[in-house]
Coordinates of C-alpha atoms in Angstrom, one line a residue:
M7 CA 95.6 130.9 116.7
R8 CA 97.9 129.3 114.1
R9 CA 100.1 132.5 114.1
F10 CA 100.3 132.2 117.9
F11 CA 101.6 128.7 117.8
L12 CA 103.9 129.6 114.9
F13 CA 105.5 132.3 117.0
L14 CA 105.8 130.0 120.0
F15 CA 107.6 127.5 117.9
I16 CA 110.0 130.1 116.5
F17 CA 110.6 131.5 120.0
A18 CA 111.4 128.0 121.4
S19 CA 113.7 127.3 118.5
L20 CA 115.6 130.5 119.1
L21 CA 116.1 129.8 122.7
N22 CA 118.3 126.9 121.6
G23 CA 120.5 129.3 119.6
Q24 CA 123.7 130.8 121.1
A25 CA 124.8 134.4 120.8
Q26 CA 128.3 135.4 120.0
K27 CA 130.4 138.0 121.8
R28 CA 131.9 139.2 118.5
Q29 CA 129.6 139.4 115.6
F30 CA 129.0 142.0 112.8
R31 CA 125.3 142.8 112.9
G32 CA 124.7 145.2 110.1
A33 CA 121.8 146.7 108.2
W34 CA 121.7 148.4 104.8
I35 CA 119.9 151.8 104.7
Q36 CA 119.5 152.6 101.0
A37 CA 118.6 155.9 99.3
V38 CA 118.2 154.7 95.7
N39 CA 114.7 153.3 96.5
G40 CA 113.6 156.9 97.0
Q41 CA 112.5 156.6 100.6
F42 CA 114.1 160.0 101.5
Q43 CA 113.5 161.8 98.2
G44 CA 112.1 165.2 98.7
M45 CA 111.8 164.9 102.5
S46 CA 112.5 168.0 104.5
R47 CA 115.6 167.9 106.8
D48 CA 113.4 167.4 109.9
E49 CA 111.3 164.7 108.2
M50 CA 114.4 162.7 107.1
Q51 CA 116.0 163.1 110.5
R52 CA 112.9 161.9 112.3
T53 CA 112.6 158.9 109.9
L54 CA 116.3 158.0 110.4
T55 CA 116.1 158.5 114.2
H56 CA 113.2 156.1 114.4
Q57 CA 115.0 153.5 112.2
L58 CA 118.2 153.8 114.2
D59 CA 116.4 153.5 117.6
V60 CA 114.5 150.4 116.5
L61 CA 117.6 148.8 114.9
Q62 CA 119.6 149.5 118.1
Q63 CA 116.9 147.8 120.2
D64 CA 117.0 144.9 117.8
G65 CA 120.8 144.4 118.4
V66 CA 122.2 146.0 115.2
N67 CA 125.7 147.3 115.7
A68 CA 126.6 148.6 112.3
I69 CA 124.8 150.7 109.7
I70 CA 125.7 150.6 106.0
F71 CA 124.4 153.9 104.7
Q72 CA 124.1 154.7 101.0
V73 CA 125.7 158.0 100.2
R74 CA 126.6 157.8 96.4
P75 CA 123.9 156.0 94.3
E76 CA 124.9 157.5 90.9
C77 CA 128.1 159.6 91.0
D78 CA 126.2 162.0 93.3
A79 CA 126.2 162.7 97.0
L80 CA 124.1 162.4 100.1
Y81 CA 126.8 164.4 101.8
E82 CA 128.5 167.8 101.2
S83 CA 130.8 167.0 98.4
R84 CA 133.3 169.3 96.6
L85 CA 133.5 166.8 93.7
E86 CA 129.9 165.6 92.9
P87 CA 126.4 167.1 92.9
W88 CA 123.8 166.6 95.6
S89 CA 121.7 163.5 94.9
R90 CA 118.2 163.7 93.6
F91 CA 117.5 160.8 96.0
L92 CA 117.9 163.5 98.7
T93 CA 116.4 166.7 97.3
G94 CA 114.4 165.5 94.3
V95 CA 116.6 167.3 91.8
Q96 CA 120.2 166.4 91.2
G97 CA 122.5 169.3 92.1
R98 CA 120.0 171.0 94.3
A99 CA 121.3 171.5 97.8
P100 CA 119.0 170.6 100.8
Y101 CA 117.4 173.5 102.5
P102 CA 118.1 174.3 105.2
L103 CA 121.6 173.0 104.4
W104 CA 122.7 169.9 106.2
D105 CA 124.9 166.9 105.7
P106 CA 123.2 163.5 106.1
L107 CA 126.5 161.6 106.3
A108 CA 127.9 163.8 109.1
W109 CA 124.6 163.6 110.9
M110 CA 124.3 159.8 110.6
T111 CA 127.9 159.4 111.7
E112 CA 127.1 161.3 114.9
Q113 CA 123.9 159.4 115.5
C114 CA 125.3 156.0 114.9
H115 CA 128.3 156.6 117.2
K116 CA 126.0 157.9 119.9
R117 CA 124.2 154.5 119.8
G118 CA 127.4 152.5 119.8
M119 CA 127.0 151.5 116.2
E120 CA 129.6 151.6 113.4
I121 CA 128.8 153.4 110.2
H122 CA 130.0 152.4 106.8
A123 CA 129.6 154.8 103.9
W124 CA 128.2 152.8 101.0
I125 CA 129.0 153.9 97.4
N126 CA 128.2 152.6 94.0
P127 CA 131.5 152.9 92.1
Y128 CA 130.7 152.9 88.4
R129 CA 127.0 153.7 88.0
A130 CA 126.6 157.3 86.8
K131 CA 122.8 157.3 86.0
T132 CA 120.1 154.9 87.2
K133 CA 117.1 154.0 84.9
G134 CA 114.8 156.4 86.6
T135 CA 117.0 159.5 86.4
T136 CA 116.0 161.8 83.6
Q137 CA 118.3 164.8 84.1
L138 CA 121.9 165.1 85.3
A139 CA 123.4 168.2 86.9
S140 CA 125.8 170.3 84.8
G141 CA 128.7 169.4 87.1
H142 CA 128.0 165.6 87.0
V143 CA 131.0 163.6 85.7
A144 CA 128.9 162.0 82.9
V145 CA 128.1 165.5 81.6
Q146 CA 131.6 166.8 82.0
H147 CA 133.2 163.7 80.5
P148 CA 130.8 161.8 78.4
E149 CA 133.7 160.1 76.6
R150 CA 134.5 158.3 79.8
T151 CA 131.1 156.6 80.0
F152 CA 128.9 154.2 78.0
S153 CA 125.1 153.7 78.0
Y154 CA 123.6 150.3 78.7
D155 CA 120.0 149.3 79.5
N156 CA 119.0 153.0 80.0
Q157 CA 121.8 153.5 82.5
I158 CA 125.1 155.4 82.2
I159 CA 128.2 153.6 83.4
L160 CA 131.7 154.9 84.0
N161 CA 133.8 152.7 81.8
P162 CA 135.8 150.5 84.1
A163 CA 138.5 150.1 81.4
L164 CA 139.7 153.7 81.8
K165 CA 142.3 154.6 84.3
E166 CA 140.9 158.1 84.5
N167 CA 137.7 156.6 86.0
R168 CA 139.6 154.5 88.5
D169 CA 141.5 157.6 89.6
Y170 CA 138.3 159.7 89.8
I171 CA 136.4 157.2 92.0
C172 CA 139.4 156.9 94.3
R173 CA 139.6 160.6 94.6
V174 CA 135.9 160.7 95.6
V175 CA 136.5 158.0 98.2
Q176 CA 139.6 159.7 99.6
D177 CA 137.5 162.8 100.0
I178 CA 134.9 160.9 102.0
V179 CA 137.3 158.9 104.1
S180 CA 139.5 161.9 105.0
R181 CA 136.6 164.2 106.0
Y182 CA 134.2 161.9 107.9
D183 CA 134.8 159.9 111.1
I184 CA 133.2 156.8 109.5
D185 CA 134.3 153.3 110.4
G186 CA 134.2 151.7 106.9
L187 CA 133.8 152.3 103.2
H188 CA 131.5 149.8 101.5
I189 CA 130.9 149.0 97.8
D190 CA 128.1 146.9 96.4
D191 CA 127.8 144.4 93.5
Y192 CA 127.5 146.8 90.5
F193 CA 130.7 146.5 88.5
Y194 CA 130.2 145.9 84.8
P195 CA 126.4 146.2 84.4
Y196 CA 124.0 143.3 85.0
P197 CA 123.3 141.6 81.7
A198 CA 120.2 142.8 79.9
P199 CA 118.5 140.7 77.1
G200 CA 119.6 141.7 73.6
Q201 CA 122.2 144.3 74.8
T202 CA 125.9 144.3 74.4
I203 CA 128.4 146.3 76.5
P204 CA 129.8 148.8 74.0
D205 CA 133.5 148.4 74.8
Q206 CA 134.7 146.2 72.0
Q207 CA 136.6 149.1 70.4
Y208 CA 138.5 149.8 73.6
Y209 CA 139.4 146.2 73.8
E210 CA 140.6 145.9 70.2
S211 CA 142.7 149.1 70.5
N212 CA 144.5 148.0 73.7
R213 CA 144.2 144.3 74.6
Q214 CA 147.0 144.6 77.2
G215 CA 148.0 141.0 76.5
F216 CA 144.6 139.5 77.1
S217 CA 143.3 137.0 74.5
N218 CA 139.6 137.4 75.5
I219 CA 137.5 140.4 76.6
G220 CA 136.2 138.7 79.7
D221 CA 139.7 138.5 81.3
W222 CA 140.4 142.0 80.1
R223 CA 137.3 143.4 81.9
R224 CA 138.0 141.4 85.1
N225 CA 141.5 142.8 85.2
H226 CA 140.3 146.4 85.1
V227 CA 137.9 145.8 88.0
S228 CA 140.6 144.1 90.0
L229 CA 143.0 146.9 89.4
F230 CA 140.3 149.3 90.7
V231 CA 139.6 147.3 93.8
Q232 CA 143.4 147.0 94.6
Q233 CA 143.9 150.7 94.0
L234 CA 140.8 151.7 96.1
S235 CA 142.0 149.5 99.0
E236 CA 145.4 151.2 98.9
V237 CA 143.9 154.7 98.8
I238 CA 141.6 154.0 101.7
H239 CA 144.3 152.5 104.0
Q240 CA 146.9 155.1 103.1
C241 CA 144.4 157.8 104.1
K242 CA 143.3 156.0 107.3
P243 CA 145.0 152.6 108.1
W244 CA 142.1 151.7 110.4
M245 CA 139.4 152.1 107.9
K246 CA 137.5 148.9 107.0
F247 CA 137.0 148.4 103.3
G248 CA 134.1 146.0 102.5
I249 CA 132.3 144.6 99.5
S250 CA 128.9 143.0 99.1
P251 CA 129.1 140.9 95.9
F252 CA 126.3 139.1 94.2
G253 CA 125.6 135.7 95.9
I254 CA 127.0 133.4 93.2
Y255 CA 130.7 133.4 92.3
R256 CA 130.6 130.8 89.6
N257 CA 128.4 127.8 88.8
L258 CA 129.8 124.3 88.6
S259 CA 129.0 124.3 84.9
S260 CA 131.5 127.1 84.4
D261 CA 134.0 125.9 87.0
P262 CA 133.8 122.2 87.8
V263 CA 136.5 122.6 90.5
N264 CA 135.6 125.8 92.4
G265 CA 132.0 126.5 91.3
S266 CA 128.9 126.1 93.4
A267 CA 126.0 123.7 92.6
T268 CA 123.9 126.6 91.3
K269 CA 122.6 127.8 88.0
G270 CA 122.3 131.6 88.3
L271 CA 124.1 134.7 87.3
Q272 CA 127.8 134.7 88.1
N273 CA 130.1 137.4 89.5
Y274 CA 133.1 136.1 87.6
D275 CA 131.6 135.5 84.2
D276 CA 128.7 138.1 84.0
L277 CA 129.8 141.0 86.2
Y278 CA 133.5 140.5 85.6
A279 CA 134.2 140.6 89.4
D280 CA 136.8 138.1 90.7
V281 CA 135.8 138.5 94.3
I282 CA 137.7 135.5 95.6
L283 CA 140.9 136.9 94.1
W284 CA 140.3 140.2 96.1
V285 CA 139.6 138.2 99.3
N286 CA 142.6 136.0 99.0
N287 CA 144.9 138.9 98.2
G288 CA 143.7 140.9 101.1
W289 CA 142.4 143.8 99.0
V290 CA 139.1 143.9 101.0
D291 CA 138.8 143.8 104.8
Y292 CA 135.4 142.0 104.8
C293 CA 133.1 140.3 102.4
V294 CA 129.2 140.2 102.5
P295 CA 127.9 137.9 99.7
Q296 CA 124.3 138.7 99.0
I297 CA 122.7 135.3 99.6
Y298 CA 119.2 136.6 99.3
W299 CA 117.5 133.4 98.2
Q300 CA 115.6 130.9 100.3
I301 CA 116.7 127.5 101.5
G302 CA 115.6 125.1 98.7
H303 CA 115.7 127.7 95.9
P304 CA 115.9 125.6 92.7
T305 CA 118.8 127.5 91.1
A306 CA 120.5 129.3 94.0
D307 CA 119.9 127.3 97.2
Y308 CA 120.8 129.3 100.3
A309 CA 122.2 126.3 102.2
T310 CA 124.5 125.4 99.2
L311 CA 125.8 129.0 98.9
I312 CA 126.5 129.7 102.6
K313 CA 128.6 126.5 102.7
W314 CA 130.4 127.5 99.5
W315 CA 131.3 131.0 100.7
D316 CA 132.4 129.6 104.1
K317 CA 134.8 127.3 102.3
H318 CA 136.2 129.7 99.7
A319 CA 136.2 133.2 101.3
A320 CA 137.8 132.5 104.7
N321 CA 140.8 134.7 104.2
R322 CA 138.9 137.8 105.4
P323 CA 136.0 138.2 107.8
L324 CA 132.8 136.8 106.2
Y325 CA 129.4 138.2 106.8
I326 CA 126.2 137.0 105.1
G327 CA 123.8 139.4 103.3
E328 CA 120.3 138.3 104.3
D329 CA 117.0 139.2 102.6
V330 CA 114.5 139.8 105.5
E331 CA 111.3 139.6 103.4
R332 CA 112.3 136.5 101.5
T333 CA 113.4 134.8 104.8
V334 CA 110.0 135.2 106.4
K335 CA 108.1 134.6 103.1
F336 CA 109.2 131.0 102.7
A337 CA 108.6 128.1 105.0
D338 CA 111.4 126.0 106.4
P339 CA 111.5 122.9 104.1
Q340 CA 112.0 120.7 107.3
N341 CA 109.2 122.4 109.2
P342 CA 106.4 124.0 107.2
D343 CA 104.9 125.6 110.3
S344 CA 108.0 128.0 110.6
H345 CA 109.5 130.5 108.3
Q346 CA 113.2 130.2 107.5
L347 CA 114.9 132.4 110.1
P348 CA 115.6 129.6 112.6
A349 CA 116.9 127.3 109.9
K350 CA 119.2 130.0 108.5
H351 CA 120.4 130.9 111.9
R352 CA 121.4 127.2 112.5
L353 CA 123.3 127.2 109.3
H354 CA 125.2 130.3 110.4
Q355 CA 126.2 128.5 113.6
Q356 CA 127.4 125.5 111.7
M357 CA 129.8 127.5 109.6
S358 CA 133.5 127.8 110.6
H359 CA 134.1 131.3 109.2
V360 CA 130.8 133.2 109.1
N361 CA 130.9 135.8 111.8
G362 CA 128.2 138.3 110.9
T363 CA 125.0 139.2 109.1
V364 CA 123.9 142.3 107.1
L365 CA 120.2 142.7 106.7
W366 CA 118.5 143.7 103.5
Y367 CA 117.1 146.0 104.2
A368 CA 116.8 148.1 107.3
K369 CA 113.2 149.3 106.8
A370 CA 112.0 145.7 106.6
V371 CA 113.5 145.0 110.0
V372 CA 112.1 148.3 111.4
D373 CA 108.7 147.3 110.1
N374 CA 109.1 144.0 111.9
V375 CA 108.1 141.9 108.8
G376 CA 107.3 138.4 110.0
N377 CA 108.4 139.3 113.6
Y378 CA 111.9 139.4 112.3
G379 CA 113.0 142.3 114.4
T380 CA 111.2 141.0 117.5
I381 CA 113.0 137.7 117.3
L382 CA 116.4 139.4 116.9
R383 CA 115.7 141.6 119.9
N384 CA 114.4 138.9 122.2
N385 CA 116.7 136.1 121.2
Y386 CA 119.5 136.0 118.7
W387 CA 120.7 139.6 119.3
K388 CA 119.4 140.1 122.8
F389 CA 122.9 140.8 124.2
P390 CA 125.3 143.3 122.7
A391 CA 128.1 142.1 120.5
L392 CA 131.5 143.5 119.8
Q393 CA 132.9 143.8 116.3
P394 CA 134.9 140.9 114.8
L395 CA 138.7 141.3 115.1
M396 CA 140.8 142.3 112.1
P397 CA 144.4 141.4 113.2
F398 CA 145.7 142.0 109.7
I399 CA 145.1 145.7 110.4
D400 CA 145.9 145.9 114.1
S401 CA 146.0 143.3 116.9
K402 CA 147.4 145.2 119.8
A403 CA 145.0 145.9 122.7
P404 CA 144.8 149.3 124.4
K405 CA 145.5 149.9 128.0
K406 CA 142.7 149.3 130.5
P407 CA 140.6 152.1 132.0
R408 CA 141.4 153.3 135.5
K409 CA 139.9 155.0 138.6
L410 CA 136.5 153.4 138.5
K411 CA 134.0 155.0 140.9
V412 CA 130.3 155.2 141.5
V413 CA 128.6 158.6 141.9
E414 CA 125.0 158.8 143.3
T415 CA 123.0 161.3 141.3
S416 CA 119.4 162.4 141.3
D417 CA 118.9 160.0 138.4
G418 CA 120.5 157.0 140.2
P419 CA 124.0 155.6 140.5
V420 CA 126.4 156.3 137.6
L421 CA 129.7 154.5 137.1
F422 CA 132.6 156.7 136.0
W423 CA 136.1 155.8 134.8
Q424 CA 139.1 157.3 133.1
G425 CA 140.7 156.4 129.8
R426 CA 144.3 156.5 128.8
K427 CA 145.9 159.0 126.4
A428 CA 146.7 157.6 123.0
K429 CA 150.2 157.8 121.4
N430 CA 149.0 156.8 118.0
W431 CA 145.8 155.6 116.2
G432 CA 146.4 152.0 117.3
D433 CA 146.2 153.1 120.9
E434 CA 143.1 155.3 120.6
V435 CA 140.2 154.1 122.6
T436 CA 136.8 154.6 120.9
Q437 CA 134.5 152.6 123.2
Y438 CA 134.2 151.0 126.6
V439 CA 132.5 147.7 127.5
V440 CA 130.8 147.4 130.9
Y441 CA 130.2 143.9 132.3
R442 CA 128.3 142.9 135.4
F443 CA 128.6 139.7 137.6
G444 CA 126.4 138.7 140.5
K445 CA 127.3 137.0 143.7
G446 CA 129.0 133.7 143.0
E447 CA 129.2 134.1 139.3
K448 CA 132.5 133.3 137.6
I449 CA 134.3 136.3 136.1
D450 CA 134.3 135.4 132.4
L451 CA 134.6 138.3 129.9
Q452 CA 134.0 135.9 127.0
Q453 CA 130.4 135.6 127.9
E454 CA 128.3 138.2 126.1
T455 CA 125.4 137.6 128.5
H456 CA 127.3 139.7 131.1
I457 CA 127.6 142.7 128.9
V458 CA 125.6 145.6 130.3
G459 CA 126.4 148.0 127.5
V460 CA 128.9 149.5 125.2
S461 CA 129.6 153.3 125.5
R462 CA 131.6 155.9 123.8
Q463 CA 131.4 158.0 127.0
N464 CA 133.5 157.4 130.1
F465 CA 130.4 156.8 132.2
M466 CA 127.3 154.6 132.3
K467 CA 124.1 154.8 134.4
L468 CA 123.6 151.6 136.4
P469 CA 120.3 149.9 136.9
Y470 CA 119.3 150.4 140.6
K471 CA 117.4 147.6 142.4
D472 CA 117.0 147.7 146.1
G473 CA 120.4 148.6 147.4
Q474 CA 120.9 145.1 148.8
E475 CA 122.5 143.2 145.9
R476 CA 126.3 143.2 145.5
Y477 CA 127.7 143.1 142.0
V478 CA 131.1 143.2 140.4
Y479 CA 131.4 145.6 137.5
I480 CA 134.2 145.3 135.0
V481 CA 135.1 148.0 132.4
T482 CA 137.3 147.3 129.4
A483 CA 138.5 149.6 126.6
L484 CA 138.1 149.0 122.8
D485 CA 140.3 150.6 120.2
R486 CA 139.3 151.4 116.6
M487 CA 139.7 147.7 115.6
S488 CA 137.8 146.5 118.6
N489 CA 140.8 145.0 120.3
E490 CA 139.8 144.8 124.0
S491 CA 141.9 145.7 127.0
K492 CA 142.1 143.9 130.2
G493 CA 139.4 144.8 132.7
S494 CA 139.3 147.2 135.7
K495 CA 137.0 146.0 138.5
I496 CA 134.8 147.6 141.1
K497 CA 132.4 146.0 143.6
I498 CA 129.1 147.8 144.1
K499 CA 126.0 147.2 146.2
I500 CA 123.0 148.6 144.4

């Protein structure tokens, strides 16, 4: 009975929330946890199909899919070996041969979702890997790596490694119709007790004008991020380059001016990642800080951190990385009968620059831990959302669709329209938005509640009622950057 009332409370709280027409609603699908390891092609496709179907119903509009956990590949690469997280043995091709990234790209786009290929740049071997393939970069060039905490890391100080990672990314971006390239929070390795990063000799031999090794390391990572951004956008100007850094930039104890009131690990000081520099210089197109803690955490309070990132990382679209299991595990400090999803959602609404969420991780949503997925589906993400705009890449809207008509089929009425031919990538239409308005309703395309659906096709099946209701349908076109055209209108009685 208590669970029932808890759910009613959460449900009522959510009804007070407001959706947004433009919102990044992402979910990370990871491979490094071994969830696909050793699966047959058909098993993995069934698993991913189920996950994508449920996530689509829950309102997710972007998938961040891990394709390179340790200088390996969950795609058909000419540069790196097949991942053991796919086949069980690094270097062993899947049988029958298939390409998970190509398949996922097709499946996501079919569902109206973006897909962002997620790579780990520097990690060459995880703790659990015992054997590397003969063609692996750490086997071919051990002099370009160092060992740390039972891992192997590509040394960020070496230009050869920056060039190599950029070549791998260029290969992915050029061959796959993905929407974004995503890197996570592993730069220099997370500190391990009693261990020292073995790069002092490199620093002493070439200080490059830096008086301390911390600044020297940060400079190398920043050079890499800038170079990677340039390579991605030179290859495809519309490609979105995003990063999901650790949730704390710096503590007040390290930076009394710009630090947060926290006491945890720091991007800047411990991972040598100057994320705010990258955001302010426009080297990344979106930022997803991993604020995985709960409201009221003693050393990394969620409320403190979302406000800090909203203030300091506004120069690029800002989305928040949410831990699903931790959100439903902890009670709202202001309301012990509720878990923290409603309170976190209210904080999102209060922020001036937060315009999206990425869920850690997809399987927890699919498993509906703490009714998280149900609440998204029925409330927060009930209506479709378009992707946030990125005018710094492109701000020109495409031309509107034309020649709308309804065709009666054996399966019911179908609305058809025609798109316009594109002269360049900025004009290319990738999706269409269909709105519906009833009798007496004001035509307002800013209201997401009127969106019937988003389609990559030039048609959409319409819900048939009794043939007596008259509706106005409006179709708009979206380009690669989700710039929206003016609408074309048709009146229909269905």
